[in-house]
Amino acid sequence: MKIGIVGLGLMGGSMALALKHLSFVSSITGCDHNPAHQEVALQRGLVESFVSFEELKAQCDVIFLAIPVDGVIAFLQQSTDLAGSDKTLIDLGSTKALIVNAIPAVIRSNVVAAHPMTGTEQFGPSAALEGLYAEKVVVLCDLEHSGDTQRDIALRIFQAIGMQIRRMGAEQHDRHAAFISHMPHVISYALANTVLAQEEKENILTLAAGGFRSMSRLAKSSPAMWEDIFRQNRENVLEAVELFEIELQSLKSALKSEDYAELRREMKGANKLYDIFK
């Protein structure tokens, strides 16, 4: 199986590292418009070479699209020449509805819409990690619209790199992702800016321990990438943030009124989250 990867950042680079361990993968070729990314990816041995979009489509059996959602849509809309072929296009975008709604009908069966629920706050090919995908969840959206061959190939690859498969509709995915991925980034950016706005921020940050570092870690994430995600999933992110504000206001009200029994009940209720994770 000849694999192509468009975008050799954290997700694409880590995918390349995972695919290298699969006996049924014969080659991995890259496509990335950033010369600096190409240089680092080649130095790290993530891919064997870099080619153009058109060459990648001609040479590869499977192409992973590990680029921002707008780029995924542009690539798919430029790929109608693959209609009727057995080529498999697997996108790894963070929002799905915009992508699946933009796929040209003639290549709908060639596309598998996937979102691996993994990542770090780092970005670029230097951030690529061994094992990033192992034992993580990958959501496959609207899989019934993918071709039998493409569906089987995607399942084979994701299972081979150790991922747990979940299936759902694209709209459902985007709402869920707003709560468990996108909203936490909003909160982390706001938390970082709140501290940075204080006059004695340097003194405050000398006290920063595990709790603050954990909650603010996501604020290191790429603003360009997350601006796109917030724009593309705007309605769901707004809903999640507004519901978060209601919960935050409840805690604030209990604290302001010195109703510590209510404050304790609110916190005890939150403890139940980790009963679900067990």
mmCIF file of C-alpha atoms in Angstrom:
data_model
loop_
_atom_site.group_PDB
_atom_site.id
_atom_site.type_symbol
_atom_site.label_atom_id
_atom_site.label_comp_id
_atom_site.label_asym_id
_atom_site.label_seq_id
_atom_site.Cartn_x
_atom_site.Cartn_y
_atom_site.Cartn_z
ATOM 1 C CA MET A 1 0.000 0.000 0.000
ATOM 2 C CA LYS A 2 1.465 3.354 -1.077
ATOM 3 C CA ILE A 3 0.563 6.124 1.365
ATOM 4 C CA GLY A 4 0.575 9.872 0.801
ATOM 5 C CA ILE A 5 0.305 12.468 3.555
ATOM 6 C CA VAL A 6 -0.654 16.073 2.881
ATOM 7 C CA GLY A 7 0.621 18.203 5.763
ATOM 8 C CA LEU A 8 3.546 16.993 7.856
ATOM 9 C CA GLY A 9 2.766 18.813 11.094
ATOM 10 C CA LEU A 10 1.964 17.166 14.424
ATOM 11 C CA MET A 11 -0.886 15.019 13.101
ATOM 12 C CA GLY A 12 0.543 14.178 9.690
ATOM 13 C CA GLY A 13 4.056 13.624 11.003
ATOM 14 C CA SER A 14 2.853 11.406 13.834
ATOM 15 C CA MET A 15 0.727 9.448 11.349
ATOM 16 C CA ALA A 16 3.835 8.875 9.247
ATOM 17 C CA LEU A 17 5.678 7.523 12.291
ATOM 18 C CA ALA A 18 2.785 5.174 13.074
ATOM 19 C CA LEU A 19 2.449 3.923 9.498
ATOM 20 C CA LYS A 20 6.155 3.059 9.277
ATOM 21 C CA HIS A 21 5.513 0.099 11.590
ATOM 22 C CA LEU A 22 2.862 -1.482 9.340
ATOM 23 C CA SER A 23 4.025 -4.378 7.175
ATOM 24 C CA PHE A 24 1.410 -3.671 4.488
ATOM 25 C CA VAL A 25 2.666 -0.101 3.904
ATOM 26 C CA SER A 26 5.312 -0.051 1.174
ATOM 27 C CA SER A 27 6.027 3.682 0.924
ATOM 28 C CA ILE A 28 5.113 7.026 2.525
ATOM 29 C CA THR A 29 5.283 10.184 0.410
ATOM 30 C CA GLY A 30 4.693 13.713 1.635
ATOM 31 C CA CYS A 31 3.137 16.886 0.302
ATOM 32 C CA ASP A 32 3.624 20.151 2.198
ATOM 33 C CA HIS A 33 3.886 23.692 0.827
ATOM 34 C CA ASN A 34 6.171 24.814 3.676
ATOM 35 C CA PRO A 35 9.864 24.322 2.747
ATOM 36 C CA ALA A 36 10.911 24.386 6.408
ATOM 37 C CA HIS A 37 8.440 21.586 7.169
ATOM 38 C CA GLN A 38 9.788 19.582 4.261
ATOM 39 C CA GLU A 39 13.355 19.931 5.511
ATOM 40 C CA VAL A 40 12.532 18.850 9.080
ATOM 41 C CA ALA A 41 10.314 15.976 7.899
ATOM 42 C CA LEU A 42 13.068 14.632 5.647
ATOM 43 C CA GLN A 43 15.686 15.007 8.390
ATOM 44 C CA ARG A 44 13.478 13.042 10.752
ATOM 45 C CA GLY A 45 12.707 10.415 8.130
ATOM 46 C CA LEU A 46 8.958 10.966 8.367
ATOM 47 C CA VAL A 47 8.543 10.520 4.614
ATOM 48 C CA GLU A 48 10.750 9.331 1.788
ATOM 49 C CA SER A 49 10.148 12.298 -0.512
ATOM 50 C CA PHE A 50 7.879 15.246 -1.268
ATOM 51 C CA VAL A 51 5.809 15.654 -4.412
ATOM 52 C CA SER A 52 2.999 17.891 -5.676
ATOM 53 C CA PHE A 53 -0.735 17.313 -5.074
ATOM 54 C CA GLU A 54 -1.140 15.965 -8.586
ATOM 55 C CA GLU A 55 1.817 13.585 -8.295
ATOM 56 C CA LEU A 56 0.568 12.377 -4.914
ATOM 57 C CA LYS A 57 -2.858 11.565 -6.357
ATOM 58 C CA ALA A 58 -1.251 9.663 -9.213
ATOM 59 C CA GLN A 59 1.255 7.694 -7.124
ATOM 60 C CA CYS A 60 -0.578 6.791 -3.904
ATOM 61 C CA ASP A 61 -3.335 4.347 -3.028
ATOM 62 C CA VAL A 62 -4.271 6.155 0.188
ATOM 63 C CA ILE A 63 -3.895 9.871 0.947
ATOM 64 C CA PHE A 64 -4.210 11.348 4.432
ATOM 65 C CA LEU A 65 -5.217 15.009 4.568
ATOM 66 C CA ALA A 66 -3.623 16.355 7.752
ATOM 67 C CA ILE A 67 -4.143 20.029 7.020
ATOM 68 C CA PRO A 68 -6.608 22.720 8.204
ATOM 69 C CA VAL A 69 -10.245 22.205 7.238
ATOM 70 C CA ASP A 70 -10.216 24.916 4.550
ATOM 71 C CA GLY A 71 -7.249 23.156 2.947
ATOM 72 C CA VAL A 72 -8.992 19.785 3.124
ATOM 73 C CA ILE A 73 -12.029 21.196 1.339
ATOM 74 C CA ALA A 74 -9.863 22.797 -1.361
ATOM 75 C CA PHE A 75 -7.957 19.535 -1.913
ATOM 76 C CA LEU A 76 -11.158 17.484 -2.183
ATOM 77 C CA GLN A 77 -12.715 19.927 -4.617
ATOM 78 C CA GLN A 78 -9.595 19.657 -6.779
ATOM 79 C CA SER A 79 -9.750 15.846 -6.763
ATOM 80 C CA THR A 80 -12.737 15.102 -8.974
ATOM 81 C CA ASP A 81 -10.312 13.412 -11.372
ATOM 82 C CA LEU A 82 -10.280 10.477 -8.897
ATOM 83 C CA ALA A 83 -13.935 9.692 -9.630
ATOM 84 C CA GLY A 84 -14.419 6.003 -10.393
ATOM 85 C CA SER A 85 -11.034 5.024 -8.952
ATOM 86 C CA ASP A 86 -10.258 2.906 -5.862
ATOM 87 C CA LYS A 87 -8.192 5.711 -4.315
ATOM 88 C CA THR A 88 -8.885 6.400 -0.646
ATOM 89 C CA LEU A 89 -8.809 9.932 0.779
ATOM 90 C CA ILE A 90 -8.856 10.120 4.578
ATOM 91 C CA ASP A 91 -9.202 13.563 6.106
ATOM 92 C CA LEU A 92 -8.167 14.224 9.713
ATOM 93 C CA GLY A 93 -9.939 17.572 10.155
ATOM 94 C CA SER A 94 -11.110 18.755 13.577
ATOM 95 C CA THR A 95 -14.590 19.704 12.343
ATOM 96 C CA LYS A 96 -16.486 17.386 10.024
ATOM 97 C CA ALA A 97 -19.786 18.846 8.794
ATOM 98 C CA LEU A 98 -18.174 21.506 6.600
ATOM 99 C CA ILE A 99 -15.945 18.861 5.047
ATOM 100 C CA VAL A 100 -18.543 16.191 4.308
ATOM 101 C CA ASN A 101 -20.947 18.794 2.934
ATOM 102 C CA ALA A 102 -18.252 20.100 0.566
ATOM 103 C CA ILE A 103 -17.160 16.745 -0.916
ATOM 104 C CA PRO A 104 -17.948 16.644 -4.651
ATOM 105 C CA ALA A 105 -20.598 13.971 -5.232
ATOM 106 C CA VAL A 106 -18.504 12.177 -7.855
ATOM 107 C CA ILE A 107 -15.791 11.320 -5.285
ATOM 108 C CA ARG A 108 -17.963 10.924 -2.175
ATOM 109 C CA SER A 109 -17.269 7.194 -2.069
ATOM 110 C CA ASN A 110 -13.508 7.837 -2.148
ATOM 111 C CA VAL A 111 -13.539 9.866 1.063
ATOM 112 C CA VAL A 112 -13.458 8.759 4.701
ATOM 113 C CA ALA A 113 -14.072 11.600 7.162
ATOM 114 C CA ALA A 114 -12.061 10.917 10.317
ATOM 115 C CA HIS A 115 -11.114 12.797 13.473
ATOM 116 C CA PRO A 116 -8.464 11.215 15.709
ATOM 117 C CA MET A 117 -9.157 12.460 19.237
ATOM 118 C CA THR A 118 -5.539 13.071 20.120
ATOM 119 C CA GLY A 119 -2.887 15.763 19.878
ATOM 120 C CA THR A 120 -0.694 18.086 21.880
ATOM 121 C CA GLU A 121 -0.298 21.853 22.135
ATOM 122 C CA GLN A 122 2.806 21.611 19.915
ATOM 123 C CA PHE A 123 2.737 21.933 16.138
ATOM 124 C CA GLY A 124 4.943 21.411 13.089
ATOM 125 C CA PRO A 125 6.924 18.323 12.016
ATOM 126 C CA SER A 126 9.325 18.662 14.940
ATOM 127 C CA ALA A 127 6.328 17.935 17.202
ATOM 128 C CA ALA A 128 5.564 14.577 15.548
ATOM 129 C CA LEU A 129 5.421 11.816 18.168
ATOM 130 C CA GLU A 130 5.723 8.059 18.157
ATOM 131 C CA GLY A 131 2.587 6.527 19.650
ATOM 132 C CA LEU A 132 0.416 9.654 19.383
ATOM 133 C CA TYR A 133 -2.451 7.582 17.954
ATOM 134 C CA ALA A 134 -2.037 4.378 19.967
ATOM 135 C CA GLU A 135 -5.040 3.542 22.182
ATOM 136 C CA LYS A 136 -6.776 6.810 21.256
ATOM 137 C CA VAL A 137 -10.281 7.184 19.798
ATOM 138 C CA VAL A 138 -10.829 7.978 16.132
ATOM 139 C CA VAL A 139 -14.290 9.127 15.087
ATOM 140 C CA LEU A 140 -15.369 8.066 11.602
ATOM 141 C CA CYS A 141 -18.226 10.234 10.370
ATOM 142 C CA ASP A 142 -21.020 9.381 7.918
ATOM 143 C CA LEU A 143 -19.155 6.175 7.098
ATOM 144 C CA GLU A 144 -22.160 4.789 5.230
ATOM 145 C CA HIS A 145 -21.391 7.252 2.409
ATOM 146 C CA SER A 146 -17.846 5.955 1.910
ATOM 147 C CA GLY A 147 -17.199 3.123 -0.528
ATOM 148 C CA ASP A 148 -16.762 -0.432 0.708
ATOM 149 C CA THR A 149 -13.092 -0.486 -0.311
ATOM 150 C CA GLN A 150 -12.369 2.891 1.262
ATOM 151 C CA ARG A 151 -14.192 1.985 4.471
ATOM 152 C CA ASP A 152 -12.315 -1.303 4.795
ATOM 153 C CA ILE A 153 -8.943 0.359 4.169
ATOM 154 C CA ALA A 154 -9.563 3.090 6.737
ATOM 155 C CA LEU A 155 -10.680 0.583 9.363
ATOM 156 C CA ARG A 156 -7.678 -1.635 8.644
ATOM 157 C CA ILE A 157 -5.209 1.251 9.024
ATOM 158 C CA PHE A 158 -6.705 2.799 12.149
ATOM 159 C CA GLN A 159 -7.016 -0.573 13.852
ATOM 160 C CA ALA A 160 -3.443 -1.485 12.869
ATOM 161 C CA ILE A 161 -2.051 1.668 14.530
ATOM 162 C CA GLY A 162 -3.981 0.830 17.691
ATOM 163 C CA MET A 163 -6.923 3.228 17.559
ATOM 164 C CA GLN A 164 -10.404 2.696 18.997
ATOM 165 C CA ILE A 165 -13.098 3.165 16.360
ATOM 166 C CA ARG A 166 -16.229 5.229 16.992
ATOM 167 C CA ARG A 167 -18.856 6.030 14.373
ATOM 168 C CA MET A 168 -21.259 8.969 14.310
ATOM 169 C CA GLY A 169 -22.757 11.614 12.077
ATOM 170 C CA ALA A 170 -20.740 14.703 11.207
ATOM 171 C CA GLU A 171 -23.193 17.114 12.858
ATOM 172 C CA GLN A 172 -23.240 15.041 16.041
ATOM 173 C CA HIS A 173 -19.446 14.917 16.060
ATOM 174 C CA ASP A 174 -19.109 18.686 15.751
ATOM 175 C CA ARG A 175 -21.412 19.335 18.710
ATOM 176 C CA HIS A 176 -19.621 16.787 20.883
ATOM 177 C CA ALA A 177 -16.191 18.125 19.875
ATOM 178 C CA ALA A 178 -17.250 21.638 20.862
ATOM 179 C CA PHE A 179 -17.725 20.482 24.460
ATOM 180 C CA ILE A 180 -14.740 18.196 24.956
ATOM 181 C CA SER A 181 -12.126 19.830 22.702
ATOM 182 C CA HIS A 182 -13.012 23.277 21.414
ATOM 183 C CA MET A 183 -14.493 24.840 24.563
ATOM 184 C CA PRO A 184 -11.488 23.787 26.720
ATOM 185 C CA HIS A 185 -9.247 25.713 24.327
ATOM 186 C CA VAL A 186 -11.435 28.830 24.680
ATOM 187 C CA ILE A 187 -11.195 28.545 28.464
ATOM 188 C CA SER A 188 -7.431 28.001 28.400
ATOM 189 C CA TYR A 189 -6.840 31.069 26.221
ATOM 190 C CA ALA A 190 -9.080 33.144 28.512
ATOM 191 C CA LEU A 191 -7.308 31.875 31.638
ATOM 192 C CA ALA A 192 -3.894 32.773 30.206
ATOM 193 C CA ASN A 193 -5.053 36.247 29.190
ATOM 194 C CA THR A 194 -6.615 36.834 32.624
ATOM 195 C CA VAL A 195 -3.300 36.232 34.373
ATOM 196 C CA LEU A 196 -1.289 38.139 31.754
ATOM 197 C CA ALA A 197 -3.547 41.183 32.279
ATOM 198 C CA GLN A 198 -2.537 41.459 35.938
ATOM 199 C CA GLU A 199 0.036 44.104 36.885
ATOM 200 C CA GLU A 200 2.148 41.635 38.847
ATOM 201 C CA LYS A 201 1.878 38.754 36.409
ATOM 202 C CA GLU A 202 5.534 37.778 36.814
ATOM 203 C CA ASN A 203 5.101 37.366 40.570
ATOM 204 C CA ILE A 204 1.856 35.470 40.061
ATOM 205 C CA LEU A 205 3.481 33.077 37.625
ATOM 206 C CA THR A 206 6.296 32.244 40.040
ATOM 207 C CA LEU A 207 3.584 30.484 42.061
ATOM 208 C CA ALA A 208 2.288 28.495 39.078
ATOM 209 C CA ALA A 209 2.144 24.808 39.940
ATOM 210 C CA GLY A 210 0.623 21.737 38.310
ATOM 211 C CA GLY A 211 -2.977 22.911 38.354
ATOM 212 C CA PHE A 212 -2.373 26.189 36.535
ATOM 213 C CA ARG A 213 0.063 24.630 34.101
ATOM 214 C CA SER A 214 -2.426 21.865 33.247
ATOM 215 C CA MET A 215 -5.287 24.283 32.682
ATOM 216 C CA SER A 216 -3.243 26.800 30.690
ATOM 217 C CA ARG A 217 -1.330 24.258 28.582
ATOM 218 C CA LEU A 218 -3.792 24.484 25.697
ATOM 219 C CA ALA A 219 -3.107 28.228 25.410
ATOM 220 C CA LYS A 220 0.169 27.253 23.701
ATOM 221 C CA SER A 221 -1.809 25.867 20.753
ATOM 222 C CA SER A 222 -1.536 27.485 17.320
ATOM 223 C CA PRO A 223 -3.780 30.599 17.158
ATOM 224 C CA ALA A 224 -4.036 30.294 13.371
ATOM 225 C CA MET A 225 -5.301 26.710 13.574
ATOM 226 C CA TRP A 226 -7.720 27.380 16.410
ATOM 227 C CA GLU A 227 -9.104 30.537 14.833
ATOM 228 C CA ASP A 228 -10.114 28.315 11.916
ATOM 229 C CA ILE A 229 -11.678 25.691 14.196
ATOM 230 C CA PHE A 230 -13.650 28.279 16.190
ATOM 231 C CA ARG A 231 -14.891 29.864 12.951
ATOM 232 C CA GLN A 232 -15.825 26.538 11.365
ATOM 233 C CA ASN A 233 -17.674 25.251 14.435
ATOM 234 C CA ARG A 234 -18.860 28.654 15.663
ATOM 235 C CA GLU A 235 -22.444 27.823 16.587
ATOM 236 C CA ASN A 236 -21.544 24.715 18.579
ATOM 237 C CA VAL A 237 -18.632 26.442 20.323
ATOM 238 C CA LEU A 238 -20.862 29.373 21.299
ATOM 239 C CA GLU A 239 -23.460 26.987 22.731
ATOM 240 C CA ALA A 240 -20.790 25.161 24.755
ATOM 241 C CA VAL A 241 -19.269 28.397 26.072
ATOM 242 C CA GLU A 242 -22.683 29.783 27.039
ATOM 243 C CA LEU A 243 -23.554 26.615 28.965
ATOM 244 C CA PHE A 244 -20.152 26.762 30.656
ATOM 245 C CA GLU A 245 -20.879 30.368 31.670
ATOM 246 C CA ILE A 246 -24.089 29.198 33.392
ATOM 247 C CA GLU A 247 -22.143 26.635 35.431
ATOM 248 C CA LEU A 248 -19.437 29.175 36.249
ATOM 249 C CA GLN A 249 -22.092 31.666 37.362
ATOM 250 C CA SER A 250 -23.577 29.057 39.719
ATOM 251 C CA LEU A 251 -20.227 28.592 41.425
ATOM 252 C CA LYS A 252 -19.678 32.355 41.518
ATOM 253 C CA SER A 253 -23.112 32.961 43.054
ATOM 254 C CA ALA A 254 -22.561 30.369 45.769
ATOM 255 C CA LEU A 255 -19.186 31.888 46.608
ATOM 256 C CA LYS A 256 -20.489 35.450 46.520
ATOM 257 C CA SER A 257 -23.411 34.635 48.841
ATOM 258 C CA GLU A 258 -21.107 32.592 51.112
ATOM 259 C CA ASP A 259 -23.315 29.565 50.546
ATOM 260 C CA TYR A 260 -20.505 27.079 51.022
ATOM 261 C CA ALA A 261 -22.870 24.123 51.286
ATOM 262 C CA GLU A 262 -24.113 24.880 47.772
ATOM 263 C CA LEU A 263 -20.541 25.398 46.592
ATOM 264 C CA ARG A 264 -19.621 21.984 47.967
ATOM 265 C CA ARG A 265 -22.655 20.397 46.230
ATOM 266 C CA GLU A 266 -21.592 21.922 42.921
ATOM 267 C CA MET A 267 -18.062 20.580 43.282
ATOM 268 C CA LYS A 268 -19.268 17.171 44.432
ATOM 269 C CA GLY A 269 -21.465 16.978 41.349
ATOM 270 C CA ALA A 270 -18.423 17.696 39.179
ATOM 271 C CA ASN A 271 -16.570 14.797 40.825
ATOM 272 C CA LYS A 272 -18.995 12.418 39.078
ATOM 273 C CA LEU A 273 -17.261 13.093 35.769
ATOM 274 C CA TYR A 274 -14.416 10.798 36.715
ATOM 275 C CA ASP A 275 -16.800 8.030 37.693
ATOM 276 C CA ILE A 276 -17.699 7.932 33.984
ATOM 277 C CA PHE A 277 -14.035 7.828 32.936
ATOM 278 C CA LYS A 278 -13.273 4.779 35.100
#
